[in-house]
């Protein structure tokens, strides 16, 4: 009979010893998880291994579990009829590149709906006041859509909630953005800096932003990648695909590695829908 290795043994005895010894030394499980995710450990396996070790050591295993949106550690994710393929995973920031999140028809219908509402020059949050201001760092046009504004938007939000295992009530509405040649969004964080006065009102509306999904609705002919300058990772937009990334680390702290940019479009138009998830219900 074949025995299934325990999660704790998945990466060999030295990892098993490292995990148990550090837990015995009362290191925070979140810190260990952060370190493990910078290596070959996958998110869910690392959590299982920590749970197993804590159970072996007689510690209550479920009290520490991180509360962040998470995409299952699988190559293919089936949600109802839809099959979503995971094309890539990155550990810092924690991110997954997805194919087939939306059908071509859904992309087209969402674009048409956004256009029917009208797109205006995009804004950025002013750190001092919290107001949305126009800024040379962001040159796209965009429109905010409220939660469940149409049956299609409701379907997409439910899909994203199921995919990331995060309540739909914690999601902000979608924002549809259009970039023409030369337009971009320079490096920025999606999280609100708790040190800046302008963040207070935003944080009151559901806490920190913990997850971002950039859904690619239209593929530009050239350029327009989404780039993480701190890790050097860049992904290229393909309509129907998406890039999920966590804005916070597994302890819920803003992740500096999540600095990202929408690179300038060189040719054609790039259209995306951005979906942000908060730590609590969004009001
Ligand atoms: O356009 C992109 O690729 C990224 C969009 C983005 O950074 C954002 O909406 O926060």
Coordinates of N, CA, C and O in Angstrom, one line a residue, residues 120-237:
X120 N -13.7 58.3 -18.0 CA -13.1 59.6 -17.8 C -11.6 59.4 -17.3 O -11.2 58.3 -17.0
X121 N -10.9 60.5 -17.4 CA -9.4 60.4 -17.0 C -9.3 59.8 -15.6 O -10.0 60.2 -14.7
X122 N -8.4 58.8 -15.5 CA -8.3 58.1 -14.2 C -7.6 59.0 -13.1 O -6.9 59.9 -13.5
X123 N -7.9 58.7 -11.9 CA -7.3 59.4 -10.8 C -6.4 58.5 -9.9 O -6.4 57.3 -10.1
X124 N -5.7 59.2 -9.0 CA -4.9 58.4 -8.0 C -5.3 59.0 -6.6 O -5.8 60.1 -6.6
X125 N -5.1 58.2 -5.6 CA -5.5 58.7 -4.2 C -4.4 59.6 -3.7 O -3.2 59.2 -3.7
X126 N -4.8 60.8 -3.3 CA -3.8 61.8 -2.8 C -3.6 61.3 -1.3 O -4.5 61.3 -0.5
X127 N -2.3 61.1 -1.0 CA -2.0 60.6 0.4 C -2.3 61.5 1.5 O -2.6 61.1 2.6
X128 N -2.3 62.8 1.2 CA -2.6 63.8 2.2 C -4.0 64.0 2.5 O -4.5 64.1 3.7
X129 N -4.9 63.9 1.5 CA -6.3 64.2 1.7 C -7.2 63.0 1.4 O -8.4 63.0 1.9
X130 N -6.7 62.0 0.8 CA -7.6 60.9 0.4 C -8.4 61.1 -0.8 O -9.1 60.2 -1.3
X131 N -8.4 62.3 -1.3 CA -9.2 62.6 -2.5 C -8.6 62.0 -3.8 O -7.4 61.7 -3.8
X132 N -9.4 61.7 -4.8 CA -8.9 61.2 -6.1 C -8.5 62.5 -6.9 O -9.2 63.4 -7.1
X133 N -7.2 62.4 -7.3 CA -6.7 63.6 -8.1 C -6.1 63.1 -9.4 O -5.7 61.9 -9.5
X134 N -6.1 63.9 -10.4 CA -5.4 63.6 -11.7 C -3.9 63.7 -11.5 O -3.4 64.6 -10.8
X135 N -3.2 62.8 -12.1 CA -1.7 62.7 -11.9 C -1.1 62.2 -13.1 O -1.6 61.2 -13.7
X136 N 0.1 62.7 -13.4 CA 0.8 62.3 -14.6 C 1.3 60.8 -14.5 O 1.6 60.2 -15.5
X137 N 1.2 60.2 -13.3 CA 1.7 58.8 -13.1 C 0.6 57.9 -13.7 O 0.9 56.7 -13.9
X138 N -0.6 58.4 -13.9 CA -1.7 57.5 -14.4 C -2.4 58.2 -15.5 O -3.2 59.2 -15.2
X139 N -2.3 57.7 -16.7 CA -2.8 58.4 -17.9 C -3.9 57.7 -18.6 O -4.3 58.1 -19.7
X140 N -4.4 56.7 -18.0 CA -5.5 55.9 -18.6 C -6.9 56.7 -18.4 O -6.9 57.7 -17.7
X141 N -7.9 56.1 -19.1 CA -9.3 56.6 -18.7 C -10.0 55.4 -18.1 O -9.6 54.3 -18.3
X142 N -11.0 55.7 -17.3 CA -11.6 54.6 -16.5 C -13.0 54.9 -16.1 O -13.5 56.1 -16.1
X143 N -13.7 53.9 -15.6 CA -15.0 54.0 -15.0 C -15.2 53.0 -13.9 O -14.7 51.9 -14.0
X144 N -15.8 53.5 -12.7 CA -16.1 52.6 -11.6 C -17.4 51.9 -11.8 O -18.4 52.6 -12.2
X145 N -17.6 50.7 -11.5 CA -18.8 50.0 -11.6 C -19.2 49.5 -10.2 O -18.3 49.1 -9.5
X146 N -20.4 49.6 -9.8 CA -20.8 49.2 -8.4 C -21.0 47.7 -8.4 O -21.2 47.1 -9.4
X147 N -21.0 47.2 -7.2 CA -21.1 45.7 -7.0 C -22.5 45.2 -7.6 O -23.5 45.9 -7.3
X148 N -22.4 44.2 -8.3 CA -23.6 43.5 -8.9 C -24.4 44.5 -9.7 O -25.7 44.4 -9.8
X149 N -23.8 45.5 -10.4 CA -24.5 46.5 -11.1 C -25.3 45.9 -12.3 O -26.3 46.4 -12.7
X150 N -24.8 44.8 -12.9 CA -25.5 44.1 -13.9 C -25.4 42.6 -13.6 O -24.5 42.2 -12.9
X151 N -26.2 41.8 -14.2 CA -26.0 40.3 -14.0 C -24.6 39.8 -14.4 O -24.1 39.0 -13.7
X152 N -24.0 40.4 -15.4 CA -22.7 39.9 -15.8 C -21.7 40.3 -14.8 O -20.8 39.5 -14.4
X153 N -21.8 41.5 -14.3 CA -20.8 42.0 -13.2 C -21.0 41.1 -12.0 O -20.0 40.7 -11.3
X154 N -22.2 40.8 -11.6 CA -22.5 39.9 -10.5 C -21.9 38.6 -10.7 O -21.2 38.0 -9.8
X155 N -22.0 38.0 -11.9 CA -21.4 36.7 -12.2 C -19.9 36.8 -12.1 O -19.2 35.9 -11.5
X156 N -19.3 37.8 -12.6 CA -17.8 38.0 -12.5 C -17.4 38.1 -11.1 O -16.4 37.4 -10.6
X157 N -18.0 38.9 -10.3 CA -17.6 39.1 -8.9 C -17.8 37.8 -8.1 O -16.9 37.4 -7.3
X158 N -18.9 37.0 -8.4 CA -19.0 35.7 -7.7 C -17.9 34.8 -8.1 O -17.4 34.0 -7.2
X159 N -17.5 34.8 -9.3 CA -16.4 33.9 -9.8 C -15.1 34.3 -9.1 O -14.4 33.4 -8.6
X160 N -14.9 35.6 -9.0 CA -13.6 36.0 -8.3 C -13.7 35.7 -6.8 O -12.6 35.3 -6.2
X161 N -14.8 35.8 -6.2 CA -14.9 35.5 -4.8 C -14.7 34.0 -4.6 O -13.9 33.6 -3.7
X162 N -15.3 33.2 -5.4 CA -15.1 31.7 -5.3 C -13.6 31.3 -5.6 O -13.0 30.5 -4.9
X163 N -13.1 32.0 -6.6 CA -11.7 31.6 -7.0 C -10.7 31.9 -5.9 O -9.7 31.2 -5.7
X164 N -10.9 33.1 -5.2 CA -9.9 33.5 -4.2 C -10.3 33.1 -2.8 O -9.6 33.5 -1.9
X165 N -11.5 32.4 -2.7 CA -12.0 32.0 -1.4 C -12.1 33.2 -0.5 O -11.6 33.2 0.7
X166 N -12.7 34.3 -1.0 CA -12.8 35.5 -0.2 C -14.2 36.1 -0.4 O -14.7 36.0 -1.5
X167 N -14.9 36.5 0.7 CA -16.3 36.9 0.6 C -16.6 38.0 -0.4 O -15.8 38.9 -0.5
X168 N -17.7 37.8 -1.1 CA -18.0 38.8 -2.1 C -18.3 40.2 -1.5 O -18.0 41.2 -2.1
X169 N -18.7 40.2 -0.2 CA -19.0 41.4 0.5 C -17.7 42.2 0.7 O -17.8 43.4 1.0
X170 N -16.5 41.6 0.6 CA -15.3 42.3 0.8 C -14.7 42.9 -0.4 O -13.6 43.4 -0.4
X171 N -15.4 42.7 -1.6 CA -14.9 43.2 -2.8 C -15.4 44.6 -3.1 O -16.6 44.9 -2.9
X172 N -14.5 45.4 -3.7 CA -14.9 46.7 -4.2 C -15.5 46.4 -5.5 O -15.3 45.4 -6.1
X173 N -16.3 47.4 -6.1 CA -16.8 47.2 -7.5 C -15.6 47.1 -8.4 O -14.5 47.5 -8.1
X174 N -15.9 46.6 -9.6 CA -14.9 46.6 -10.7 C -14.6 48.0 -11.2 O -15.5 48.8 -11.2
X175 N -13.4 48.2 -11.6 CA -13.0 49.4 -12.3 C -12.5 49.1 -13.7 O -11.6 48.2 -13.8
X176 N -13.1 49.6 -14.7 CA -12.7 49.3 -16.1 C -11.7 50.4 -16.6 O -12.1 51.6 -16.4
X177 N -10.6 50.0 -17.1 CA -9.5 51.0 -17.5 C -9.2 50.8 -18.9 O -9.1 49.6 -19.4
X178 N -8.9 51.9 -19.6 CA -8.5 51.8 -21.0 C -7.2 52.5 -21.2 O -7.1 53.7 -20.7
X179 N -6.2 51.9 -21.8 CA -4.9 52.6 -22.1 C -4.7 52.6 -23.6 O -4.8 51.5 -24.2
X180 N -4.5 53.8 -24.1 CA -4.1 53.9 -25.5 C -2.6 54.0 -25.6 O -1.9 54.1 -24.6
X181 N -2.1 53.9 -26.9 CA -0.6 54.0 -27.0 C 0.0 55.1 -26.2 O -0.5 56.3 -26.3
X182 N 1.0 54.8 -25.5 CA 1.7 55.8 -24.7 C 1.2 56.0 -23.3 O 1.8 56.6 -22.4
X183 N 0.0 55.4 -23.0 CA -0.6 55.6 -21.7 C -0.1 54.5 -20.7 O 0.2 53.4 -21.2
X184 N -0.1 54.8 -19.5 CA 0.5 53.9 -18.5 C 0.0 54.2 -17.1 O -0.6 55.2 -16.8
X185 N 0.4 53.3 -16.1 CA 0.2 53.6 -14.7 C 1.6 53.3 -14.1 O 2.0 52.1 -14.0
X186 N 2.3 54.3 -13.6 CA 3.6 54.2 -13.1 C 3.6 53.4 -11.8 O 2.5 53.2 -11.2
X187 N 4.8 52.9 -11.3 CA 4.8 52.0 -10.2 C 4.0 52.6 -9.0 O 4.2 53.8 -8.6
X188 N 3.2 51.8 -8.3 CA 2.4 52.3 -7.2 C 2.0 51.0 -6.4 O 2.1 49.9 -6.9
X189 N 1.5 51.3 -5.2 CA 0.9 50.2 -4.4 C -0.6 50.4 -4.4 O -1.1 51.5 -4.5
X190 N -1.3 49.3 -4.3 CA -2.8 49.4 -4.2 C -3.2 49.5 -2.7 O -4.3 50.0 -2.5
X191 N -2.4 49.1 -1.8 CA -2.7 49.2 -0.4 C -2.6 50.7 0.1 O -1.9 51.5 -0.6
X192 N -3.4 51.0 1.1 CA -3.4 52.4 1.7 C -2.3 52.4 2.8 O -2.3 51.6 3.6
X193 N -1.5 53.4 2.7 CA -0.4 53.6 3.6 C -1.0 54.1 5.0 O -1.5 55.2 5.0
X194 N -1.0 53.3 6.0 CA -1.6 53.7 7.3 C -1.0 54.9 7.9 O -1.6 55.6 8.7
X195 N 0.2 55.3 7.4 CA 0.9 56.4 8.0 C 0.4 57.7 7.3 O 0.7 58.8 7.8
X196 N -0.3 57.6 6.2 CA -0.7 58.8 5.5 C -2.1 59.3 5.9 O -3.0 58.4 6.0
X197 N -2.3 60.6 6.2 CA -3.6 61.0 6.7 C -4.8 60.7 5.8 O -5.9 60.4 6.2
X198 N -4.5 60.7 4.5 CA -5.5 60.5 3.5 C -6.0 59.1 3.4 O -7.0 58.8 2.8
X199 N -5.3 58.2 4.1 CA -5.7 56.7 4.1 C -6.9 56.4 5.0 O -7.6 55.5 4.9
X200 N -7.0 57.3 6.1 CA -8.0 57.0 7.2 C -9.4 56.7 6.7 O -10.0 55.7 7.0
X201 N -9.9 57.6 5.8 CA -11.3 57.4 5.4 C -11.4 56.2 4.5 O -12.4 55.5 4.5
X202 N -10.4 55.8 3.7 CA -10.4 54.7 2.9 C -10.4 53.4 3.7 O -11.1 52.4 3.5
X203 N -9.6 53.4 4.8 CA -9.4 52.2 5.6 C -10.7 52.0 6.4 O -11.0 50.8 6.8
X204 N -11.5 53.0 6.7 CA -12.8 52.9 7.4 C -13.8 52.1 6.6 O -14.8 51.6 7.1
X205 N -13.6 52.0 5.3 CA -14.6 51.5 4.4 C -14.4 50.0 4.2 O -15.0 49.4 3.2
X206 N -13.7 49.3 5.0 CA -13.5 47.8 4.8 C -12.1 47.4 5.1 O -11.8 46.2 4.8
X207 N -11.3 48.3 5.7 CA -9.9 47.9 6.1 C -9.0 47.9 4.9 O -9.4 48.5 3.8
X208 N -7.9 47.3 5.0 CA -6.8 47.3 4.0 C -7.3 46.6 2.7 O -8.0 45.7 2.8
X209 N -6.7 47.0 1.6 CA -6.8 46.2 0.4 C -5.9 45.0 0.5 O -4.7 45.2 0.7
X210 N -6.4 43.8 0.3 CA -5.5 42.7 0.6 C -5.3 41.9 -0.7 O -4.3 41.1 -0.8
X211 N -6.1 42.1 -1.7 CA -5.9 41.4 -3.0 C -6.3 42.2 -4.2 O -7.3 43.0 -4.1
X212 N -5.6 42.1 -5.3 CA -5.9 42.8 -6.5 C -6.0 41.7 -7.6 O -5.1 40.9 -7.7
X213 N -7.0 41.8 -8.5 CA -7.0 41.0 -9.7 C -7.2 42.0 -10.9 O -8.1 42.8 -10.9
X214 N -6.2 41.9 -11.8 CA -6.3 42.7 -13.0 C -6.8 41.7 -14.1 O -6.1 40.8 -14.4
X215 N -8.0 42.0 -14.6 CA -8.5 41.1 -15.6 C -8.3 41.8 -17.0 O -8.7 42.9 -17.2
X216 N -7.7 41.1 -17.9 CA -7.4 41.6 -19.2 C -8.6 41.4 -20.1 O -9.0 40.3 -20.3
X217 N -9.1 42.5 -20.6 CA -10.3 42.4 -21.4 C -10.0 42.6 -22.9 O -10.7 42.1 -23.7
X218 N -9.0 43.3 -23.2 CA -8.6 43.5 -24.6 C -7.0 43.5 -24.7 O -6.4 44.2 -23.9
X219 N -6.5 42.8 -25.7 CA -5.0 42.6 -25.8 C -4.5 43.7 -26.7 O -4.9 43.8 -27.8
X220 N -3.5 44.5 -26.2 CA -2.9 45.5 -27.1 C -2.0 44.8 -28.1 O -1.6 43.7 -27.8
X221 N -1.7 45.5 -29.1 CA -0.8 44.8 -30.2 C 0.6 44.8 -29.6 O 1.4 43.8 -29.9
X222 N 1.0 45.7 -28.8 CA 2.4 45.7 -28.3 C 2.4 46.5 -27.0 O 1.7 47.6 -26.9
X223 N 3.2 46.0 -26.0 CA 3.4 46.7 -24.8 C 2.2 46.5 -23.8 O 1.4 45.6 -24.0
X224 N 2.2 47.3 -22.7 CA 1.1 47.3 -21.8 C 1.2 46.1 -20.8 O 0.2 45.8 -20.1
X225 N 2.4 45.6 -20.5 CA 2.5 44.5 -19.5 C 2.3 45.1 -18.1 O 2.3 46.3 -17.9
X226 N 2.0 44.1 -17.2 CA 1.9 44.5 -15.8 C 3.2 44.1 -15.2 O 3.6 42.9 -15.3
X227 N 3.9 45.0 -14.5 CA 5.2 44.7 -14.1 C 5.4 44.9 -12.6 O 4.8 45.9 -12.0
X228 N 6.1 44.0 -11.9 CA 6.5 44.2 -10.5 C 8.0 44.6 -10.5 O 8.9 43.7 -10.6
X229 N 8.3 45.9 -10.4 CA 9.7 46.3 -10.6 C 10.7 45.7 -9.5 O 11.8 45.5 -9.8
X230 N 10.1 45.4 -8.3 CA 11.0 44.9 -7.3 C 11.5 43.5 -7.5 O 12.6 43.1 -7.1
X231 N 10.7 42.7 -8.2 CA 11.1 41.3 -8.5 C 11.5 41.2 -10.0 O 12.0 40.1 -10.3
X232 N 11.2 42.2 -10.8 CA 11.5 42.1 -12.2 C 10.5 41.3 -13.0 O 10.7 41.1 -14.2
X233 N 9.4 40.8 -12.3 CA 8.5 40.0 -13.1 C 7.6 40.9 -13.9 O 7.1 41.9 -13.4
X234 N 7.3 40.5 -15.1 CA 6.3 41.2 -16.0 C 5.5 40.2 -16.7 O 6.0 39.2 -17.2
X235 N 4.2 40.5 -16.7 CA 3.3 39.6 -17.5 C 2.6 40.4 -18.6 O 2.5 41.6 -18.4
X236 N 2.2 39.7 -19.6 CA 1.7 40.4 -20.8 C 0.1 40.1 -20.9 O -0.3 39.0 -20.7
X237 N -0.6 41.2 -21.2 CA -2.1 41.1 -21.2 C -2.6 40.1 -22.3 O -2.1 40.3 -23.5

